Amino acid sequence: MKRVLSGITPSGDFTLGNYLGALRHWVSFQEDHDAFYCVVDLHALTTDIDPVVLRRNSLDAALNLLAVGLDPRRCTIFVQSHVPEHTRLTWLLECTATMGELRRMTQFKEKSHGQETVRAGLFTYPVLMAADILLYRADAVPVGEDQRQHLELARELALRFNNRYGETFTVPEAAVPGAAARVMDLQHPERKMSKSVESPLGTIGLLDPAEAITRKVRKAVTDTDGEVRYDRAAKPGLANLLDLLAGATDRTPQEVAKGYTRYGDLKHDVAEALSELLRPVRERRMALEDDLPYVDTVLAEGAAAAHEVAAPTYAKAADALGLLPLPSLARDED
Ligand code: AMP
Ligand code: TRP
């Protein structure tokens, strides 16, 4: 069975963008792949976090992964910091990556732009992400469009390491969805909908009730020419709505556009489709609220299962580089 791995940062409330761009596909992959999904709490440390909030967000993220329909009997759900090989492999890969290639990362440029001080962790963030992926020898990585460049780096590091030190890592492919791979903010359609950017009207939360979804979609920014057609450059707000309906109904945005002449009708159907899509998620989430011990069990079992895969990959990479094996392990082999 092919393996997939993906991760999500516990940096705030999950959005519709997370769902359409990634989580929904994670759920499909668990059916016919050996799937690993992780709450990447170490990645959250690259910004100024409040420890109390981070703790809450990490648990919340795990609850959301269950609420979207991930089933711990079909996939492995775990927290990144529970598997120490993630940080250990990161160092080995940091010594494989170059400053130049990390400097070219668009997300780094955006996040560091205008900052007086920039954390070293923000710079090396994509190397930690590469370690997440390579540790599990993942064949595919389901992510939204914004992560494509990071994935390209993970591939490059795997290839470079394999060429220099011998076949160690699987070179992963990006699995980016065809529709809604980049959901835009409803109020600022030129920027990505994001859980870390405050935009109450522009962001649809994974757990928003139908009334909130309807209100936000109704107020979504469009344009004044009144024509329904898919044109991302000239009509970004409308194109985003068409993308959303396409994503929610498994069609192309061009196909969706053909069915409408009025913005109001389109908005009505977008709101309805999104409410229906997210309703079961909200219901499952409410049912889970009372069962935190269950979540703890899922994460404990997930960490153990993840470790089983990650530890041998790390050991292989360390050995390939010439690091001495742990003396106790060496004795065991005698
Ligand atoms: P993050 O919230 O940055 O940890 O992202 C988790 C996953 O959701 C990644 O696979 C992202 O590519 C995806 N994602 C985040 N925001 C969006 C968006 N606005 N549109 C599509 N996918 C997204
Ligand atoms: N960097 C990713 C994001 O911001 C999250 C992430 C961390 C990830 N590790 C990963 C995604 C490994 C896929 C695979 O969305």
CSV table of N, CA and C and ligand atoms in Angstrom, one decimal, residues 5-9 18 26 38 40 43 80 107 111 125-126 128-130 132-133 141-144 146-147 150-151 192 195, ligand 2:
chain,number,residue,atom,x,y,z
A,5,LEU,N,1.7,11.1,3.9
A,5,LEU,CA,1.8,11.9,5.2
A,5,LEU,C,1.4,13.3,5.0
A,6,SER,N,0.8,13.9,5.9
A,6,SER,CA,0.6,15.4,5.9
A,6,SER,C,0.5,15.9,7.3
A,7,GLY,N,0.6,17.3,7.3
A,7,GLY,CA,0.6,17.9,8.7
A,7,GLY,C,-0.2,19.2,8.6
A,8,ILE,N,-0.7,19.6,9.8
A,8,ILE,CA,-1.4,20.9,9.9
A,8,ILE,C,-0.9,21.6,11.2
A,9,THR,N,-0.7,22.9,11.1
A,9,THR,CA,-0.2,23.6,12.2
A,9,THR,C,-1.3,24.0,13.2
A,18,ASN,N,-8.4,25.1,4.8
A,18,ASN,CA,-7.8,23.8,5.3
A,18,ASN,C,-8.6,22.6,4.8
A,26,TRP,N,-7.4,14.2,2.9
A,26,TRP,CA,-6.8,13.3,3.9
A,26,TRP,C,-7.8,12.2,4.2
A,38,CYS,N,-0.3,14.5,11.0
A,38,CYS,CA,0.3,15.0,12.2
A,38,CYS,C,-0.1,16.4,12.5
A,40,VAL,N,1.3,19.6,13.7
A,40,VAL,CA,2.7,20.0,13.7
A,40,VAL,C,2.9,21.2,14.7
A,43,HIS,N,6.1,23.4,14.4
A,43,HIS,CA,6.0,24.4,13.4
A,43,HIS,C,5.3,25.7,14.0
A,80,GLN,N,3.4,16.0,16.3
A,80,GLN,CA,4.8,16.0,15.9
A,80,GLN,C,5.8,15.9,17.0
A,107,GLN,N,7.1,31.5,1.3
A,107,GLN,CA,6.4,31.7,2.6
A,107,GLN,C,7.4,32.4,3.6
A,111,LYS,N,6.5,35.9,5.3
A,111,LYS,CA,6.3,35.9,6.8
A,111,LYS,C,7.4,36.8,7.4
A,125,TYR,N,12.1,26.4,8.9
A,125,TYR,CA,10.8,25.7,8.9
A,125,TYR,C,10.6,24.7,7.8
A,126,PRO,N,10.9,25.0,6.6
A,126,PRO,CA,10.7,24.0,5.5
A,126,PRO,C,11.6,22.7,5.7
A,128,LEU,N,12.2,21.3,8.7
A,128,LEU,CA,11.5,20.5,9.6
A,128,LEU,C,10.3,19.8,8.9
A,129,MET,N,9.7,20.5,7.9
A,129,MET,CA,8.6,19.9,7.2
A,129,MET,C,9.2,18.8,6.3
A,130,ALA,N,10.3,18.9,5.7
A,130,ALA,CA,10.9,17.9,4.9
A,130,ALA,C,11.2,16.7,5.8
A,132,ASP,N,9.5,15.8,8.5
A,132,ASP,CA,8.2,15.2,8.7
A,132,ASP,C,7.9,14.2,7.6
A,133,ILE,N,8.1,14.6,6.4
A,133,ILE,CA,7.7,13.8,5.3
A,133,ILE,C,8.7,12.6,5.1
A,141,VAL,N,2.1,13.5,-0.6
A,141,VAL,CA,1.8,14.4,0.4
A,141,VAL,C,0.6,15.3,0.0
A,142,PRO,N,-0.6,15.0,0.6
A,142,PRO,CA,-1.7,15.9,0.2
A,142,PRO,C,-1.7,17.2,0.9
A,143,VAL,N,-1.6,18.3,0.1
A,143,VAL,CA,-1.5,19.6,0.6
A,143,VAL,C,-2.2,20.6,-0.3
A,144,GLY,N,-2.4,21.8,0.2
A,144,GLY,CA,-3.0,22.9,-0.7
A,144,GLY,C,-1.8,23.5,-1.5
A,146,ASP,N,-0.4,26.3,-1.7
A,146,ASP,CA,0.6,27.1,-1.0
A,146,ASP,C,1.9,26.3,-0.5
A,147,GLN,N,1.7,24.9,-0.4
A,147,GLN,CA,2.8,24.1,0.1
A,147,GLN,C,3.6,23.5,-1.0
A,150,HIS,N,7.4,24.1,-0.8
A,150,HIS,CA,8.1,23.4,0.4
A,150,HIS,C,8.2,21.9,0.0
A,151,LEU,N,7.3,21.4,-0.7
A,151,LEU,CA,7.4,20.0,-1.1
A,151,LEU,C,8.5,19.7,-2.1
A,192,LYS,N,-4.7,34.6,0.5
A,192,LYS,CA,-5.2,33.3,0.9
A,192,LYS,C,-6.1,33.3,2.2
A,195,LYS,N,-5.8,30.7,8.8
A,195,LYS,CA,-6.2,30.7,10.2
A,195,LYS,C,-5.4,31.7,11.0
B,2,TRP,N1,4.0,23.7,6.4
B,2,TRP,C1,2.7,23.1,6.3
B,2,TRP,C2,1.7,24.2,6.2
B,2,TRP,O1,1.9,25.3,6.7
B,2,TRP,C3,2.3,22.2,7.4
B,2,TRP,C4,3.2,21.0,7.4
B,2,TRP,C5,4.2,20.7,8.3
B,2,TRP,C6,3.1,19.9,6.6
B,2,TRP,N2,4.8,19.5,8.1
B,2,TRP,C7,4.2,19.0,7.0
B,2,TRP,C8,2.4,19.6,5.5
B,2,TRP,C9,4.4,17.8,6.3
B,2,TRP,C10,2.6,18.4,4.8
B,2,TRP,C11,3.6,17.5,5.2
B,2,TRP,O2,0.6,24.0,5.7
